mmCIF file of C-alpha atoms in Angstrom:
data_model
loop_
_atom_site.group_PDB
_atom_site.id
_atom_site.type_symbol
_atom_site.label_atom_id
_atom_site.label_comp_id
_atom_site.label_asym_id
_atom_site.label_seq_id
_atom_site.Cartn_x
_atom_site.Cartn_y
_atom_site.Cartn_z
ATOM 1 C CA MET A 1 9.167 -4.114 -40.934
ATOM 2 C CA ALA A 2 8.069 -7.714 -40.497
ATOM 3 C CA TYR A 3 8.528 -8.690 -36.856
ATOM 4 C CA THR A 4 9.144 -12.208 -35.658
ATOM 5 C CA ALA A 5 7.131 -13.832 -32.915
ATOM 6 C CA SER A 6 7.085 -16.882 -30.686
ATOM 7 C CA VAL A 7 3.878 -18.194 -29.087
ATOM 8 C CA LEU A 8 4.113 -20.325 -25.998
ATOM 9 C CA THR A 9 0.986 -22.081 -24.648
ATOM 10 C CA ILE A 10 1.330 -22.825 -20.983
ATOM 11 C CA SER A 11 -0.949 -25.734 -20.089
ATOM 12 C CA ASP A 12 -0.483 -28.953 -18.185
ATOM 13 C CA LYS A 13 -3.362 -30.696 -19.998
ATOM 14 C CA GLY A 14 -2.341 -29.253 -23.378
ATOM 15 C CA SER A 15 1.281 -30.421 -22.940
ATOM 16 C CA ARG A 16 0.010 -33.982 -22.159
ATOM 17 C CA GLY A 17 -2.312 -33.986 -25.151
ATOM 18 C CA GLU A 18 -5.423 -34.025 -22.923
ATOM 19 C CA ARG A 19 -6.706 -30.679 -24.215
ATOM 20 C CA VAL A 20 -6.598 -29.133 -27.714
ATOM 21 C CA ASP A 21 -4.796 -25.814 -27.706
ATOM 22 C CA LYS A 22 -7.031 -23.154 -29.183
ATOM 23 C CA SER A 23 -5.441 -20.048 -27.705
ATOM 24 C CA GLY A 24 -2.001 -20.541 -29.283
ATOM 25 C CA PRO A 25 -3.366 -21.002 -32.789
ATOM 26 C CA ALA A 26 -5.704 -17.978 -32.289
ATOM 27 C CA LEU A 27 -2.727 -15.833 -31.412
ATOM 28 C CA VAL A 28 -0.732 -17.172 -34.358
ATOM 29 C CA GLU A 29 -3.579 -16.308 -36.660
ATOM 30 C CA ALA A 30 -3.910 -12.776 -35.282
ATOM 31 C CA LEU A 31 -0.181 -12.194 -35.514
ATOM 32 C CA THR A 32 0.077 -13.611 -39.066
ATOM 33 C CA ASN A 33 -2.879 -11.481 -40.165
ATOM 34 C CA ALA A 34 -1.051 -8.457 -38.754
ATOM 35 C CA GLY A 35 2.110 -9.238 -40.760
ATOM 36 C CA TYR A 36 4.185 -10.949 -38.087
ATOM 37 C CA THR A 37 6.273 -13.992 -38.931
ATOM 38 C CA VAL A 38 5.634 -16.654 -36.322
ATOM 39 C CA ILE A 39 8.957 -18.513 -36.024
ATOM 40 C CA HIS A 40 8.082 -20.813 -33.083
ATOM 41 C CA THR A 41 5.155 -22.299 -31.239
ATOM 42 C CA GLU A 42 5.262 -24.656 -28.291
ATOM 43 C CA ILE A 43 2.921 -26.145 -25.698
ATOM 44 C CA ILE A 44 4.551 -26.564 -22.289
ATOM 45 C CA PRO A 45 3.431 -27.527 -18.819
ATOM 46 C CA ASP A 46 2.946 -25.135 -15.912
ATOM 47 C CA GLU A 47 6.435 -25.684 -14.575
ATOM 48 C CA PHE A 48 8.539 -22.658 -13.603
ATOM 49 C CA HIS A 49 11.889 -23.834 -14.951
ATOM 50 C CA ILE A 50 10.313 -25.062 -18.251
ATOM 51 C CA ILE A 51 8.515 -21.750 -18.791
ATOM 52 C CA ALA A 52 11.655 -19.726 -17.993
ATOM 53 C CA LYS A 53 13.712 -21.940 -20.329
ATOM 54 C CA ALA A 54 11.224 -21.612 -23.157
ATOM 55 C CA LEU A 55 11.133 -17.843 -22.750
ATOM 56 C CA THR A 56 14.912 -17.494 -22.756
ATOM 57 C CA ASN A 57 15.184 -19.875 -25.730
ATOM 58 C CA SER A 58 12.668 -17.815 -27.704
ATOM 59 C CA SER A 59 14.588 -14.665 -26.882
ATOM 60 C CA ASP A 60 18.248 -15.626 -26.715
ATOM 61 C CA GLN A 61 18.466 -18.476 -29.238
ATOM 62 C CA LEU A 62 15.574 -17.828 -31.624
ATOM 63 C CA GLY A 63 15.741 -14.044 -31.477
ATOM 64 C CA ALA A 64 11.953 -13.531 -31.548
ATOM 65 C CA ASN A 65 11.095 -9.835 -31.445
ATOM 66 C CA LEU A 66 7.764 -10.618 -29.685
ATOM 67 C CA ILE A 67 7.062 -13.553 -27.338
ATOM 68 C CA LEU A 68 3.474 -14.174 -26.307
ATOM 69 C CA THR A 69 2.479 -16.668 -23.670
ATOM 70 C CA THR A 70 -1.078 -17.869 -23.292
ATOM 71 C CA GLY A 71 -2.242 -19.435 -20.017
ATOM 72 C CA GLY A 72 -1.108 -19.627 -16.470
ATOM 73 C CA THR A 73 -1.985 -16.045 -15.406
ATOM 74 C CA GLY A 74 -4.907 -16.791 -13.101
ATOM 75 C CA PHE A 75 -5.355 -17.784 -9.441
ATOM 76 C CA SER A 76 -4.845 -21.527 -9.736
ATOM 77 C CA PRO A 77 -1.898 -22.818 -7.640
ATOM 78 C CA ARG A 78 -0.266 -24.006 -10.905
ATOM 79 C CA ASP A 79 -0.600 -20.588 -12.591
ATOM 80 C CA ILE A 80 2.979 -19.348 -12.432
ATOM 81 C CA THR A 81 3.531 -17.841 -15.843
ATOM 82 C CA PRO A 82 3.909 -14.274 -14.489
ATOM 83 C CA GLU A 83 6.484 -15.342 -11.920
ATOM 84 C CA ALA A 84 8.509 -17.305 -14.528
ATOM 85 C CA THR A 85 8.277 -14.320 -16.862
ATOM 86 C CA GLN A 86 9.490 -11.860 -14.199
ATOM 87 C CA SER A 87 12.402 -14.176 -13.524
ATOM 88 C CA VAL A 88 13.759 -13.744 -17.061
ATOM 89 C CA ILE A 89 12.873 -10.211 -17.986
ATOM 90 C CA GLU A 90 15.452 -7.416 -17.659
ATOM 91 C CA ARG A 91 13.005 -4.464 -17.756
ATOM 92 C CA SER A 92 9.349 -4.548 -16.863
ATOM 93 C CA THR A 93 6.684 -3.019 -19.136
ATOM 94 C CA PRO A 94 3.624 -2.931 -16.857
ATOM 95 C CA GLY A 95 1.748 -0.436 -19.034
ATOM 96 C CA LEU A 96 0.999 -3.174 -21.586
ATOM 97 C CA VAL A 97 -0.847 -5.473 -19.171
ATOM 98 C CA GLU A 98 -2.417 -2.494 -17.438
ATOM 99 C CA TYR A 99 -3.822 -1.391 -20.793
ATOM 100 C CA THR A 100 -5.171 -4.813 -21.689
ATOM 101 C CA ARG A 101 -6.709 -5.231 -18.270
ATOM 102 C CA GLN A 102 -8.340 -1.818 -18.487
ATOM 103 C CA GLU A 103 -9.847 -2.673 -21.915
ATOM 104 C CA SER A 104 -10.853 -6.162 -20.804
ATOM 105 C CA LEU A 105 -12.667 -4.703 -17.778
ATOM 106 C CA LYS A 106 -15.043 -3.060 -20.274
ATOM 107 C CA ILE A 107 -16.029 -6.587 -21.331
ATOM 108 C CA THR A 108 -15.927 -8.548 -18.045
ATOM 109 C CA PRO A 109 -15.142 -7.733 -14.370
ATOM 110 C CA LYS A 110 -13.235 -11.055 -14.234
ATOM 111 C CA ALA A 111 -10.391 -9.287 -16.071
ATOM 112 C CA ALA A 112 -9.400 -7.910 -12.665
ATOM 113 C CA LEU A 113 -8.309 -11.409 -11.765
ATOM 114 C CA SER A 114 -5.456 -11.441 -14.314
ATOM 115 C CA ARG A 115 -1.929 -11.548 -12.917
ATOM 116 C CA ALA A 116 -0.243 -11.168 -16.327
ATOM 117 C CA ALA A 117 3.248 -9.687 -16.631
ATOM 118 C CA ALA A 118 5.194 -8.148 -19.478
ATOM 119 C CA GLY A 119 8.758 -7.100 -20.031
ATOM 120 C CA ILE A 120 11.875 -6.871 -22.142
ATOM 121 C CA ARG A 121 14.713 -9.406 -22.409
ATOM 122 C CA GLY A 122 17.437 -8.306 -24.723
ATOM 123 C CA LYS A 123 15.709 -7.367 -27.985
ATOM 124 C CA SER A 124 12.566 -9.370 -27.189
ATOM 125 C CA LEU A 125 9.287 -8.156 -25.746
ATOM 126 C CA ILE A 126 7.510 -10.796 -23.651
ATOM 127 C CA ILE A 127 3.768 -10.487 -22.873
ATOM 128 C CA ASN A 128 1.543 -12.858 -20.984
ATOM 129 C CA MET A 129 -1.927 -13.394 -22.411
ATOM 130 C CA PRO A 130 -4.939 -15.126 -20.924
ATOM 131 C CA GLY A 131 -5.497 -18.790 -21.583
ATOM 132 C CA SER A 132 -8.955 -18.498 -23.110
ATOM 133 C CA PRO A 133 -8.995 -18.152 -26.862
ATOM 134 C CA LYS A 134 -11.594 -15.372 -26.752
ATOM 135 C CA ALA A 135 -9.647 -13.346 -24.143
ATOM 136 C CA ALA A 136 -6.277 -13.961 -25.788
ATOM 137 C CA THR A 137 -7.685 -12.729 -29.154
ATOM 138 C CA GLU A 138 -9.172 -9.665 -27.467
ATOM 139 C CA HIS A 139 -5.868 -8.871 -25.734
ATOM 140 C CA ILE A 140 -3.716 -9.168 -28.884
ATOM 141 C CA GLY A 141 -6.358 -7.015 -30.647
ATOM 142 C CA PHE A 142 -5.914 -4.264 -28.069
ATOM 143 C CA LEU A 143 -2.106 -4.376 -28.378
ATOM 144 C CA LEU A 144 -1.497 -4.777 -32.129
ATOM 145 C CA PRO A 145 -2.040 -1.090 -32.947
ATOM 146 C CA ILE A 146 0.737 -0.035 -30.564
ATOM 147 C CA LEU A 147 3.204 -2.914 -30.627
ATOM 148 C CA GLY A 148 4.929 -1.941 -33.869
ATOM 149 C CA HIS A 149 5.992 1.418 -32.443
ATOM 150 C CA GLY A 150 7.376 -0.197 -29.296
ATOM 151 C CA LEU A 151 9.207 -2.897 -31.206
ATOM 152 C CA ASP A 152 10.729 -0.306 -33.557
ATOM 153 C CA ILE A 153 12.153 1.535 -30.539
ATOM 154 C CA LEU A 154 13.310 -1.702 -28.871
ATOM 155 C CA LEU A 155 15.018 -2.869 -32.083
ATOM 156 C CA GLU A 156 16.505 0.645 -32.588
ATOM 157 C CA LEU A 157 14.662 1.140 -35.846
ATOM 158 C CA ASP A 158 13.043 4.317 -34.525
ATOM 159 C CA GLY A 159 14.548 6.401 -31.727
ATOM 160 C CA GLU A 160 11.601 8.719 -31.502
ATOM 161 C CA CYS A 161 9.258 8.011 -28.597
ATOM 162 C CA ALA A 162 6.896 10.949 -28.960
ATOM 163 C CA ARG A 163 5.538 11.552 -32.351
ATOM 164 C CA PRO A 164 2.196 12.710 -33.636
#
């Protein structure tokens, strides 16, 4: 099945046109190469209500199967993407960010500083990605081999959780 995706870049400077977004396009390219149809991209500021609204729009109005955010997962006082994500999800999926953090720690100890969140809203899976293009590409690379199975179950295309 071809899944649909939305990619949201969370960046004050990017939203003001002061910085070129490289992470969003890197995620779009990775998703497209994996067969996903990217139906929406957007660059928004690090503002709680704007992030929450963009996430709910991508899920509730656009019906994206997968919603990736990039940016806003670190220690900066403006990094609130995980909190905005947690405010709109209905069920948490911590294993996804635990897995990407574990794999990233093999590359850099700074991966331990990630505060990313992931969860389900309706029929959409939302995952926070790092803001750096390199790290975002690595994270989606870790997840792509398993996302299809999870999305099939979420979309009720496959009810079997444990299969060889």
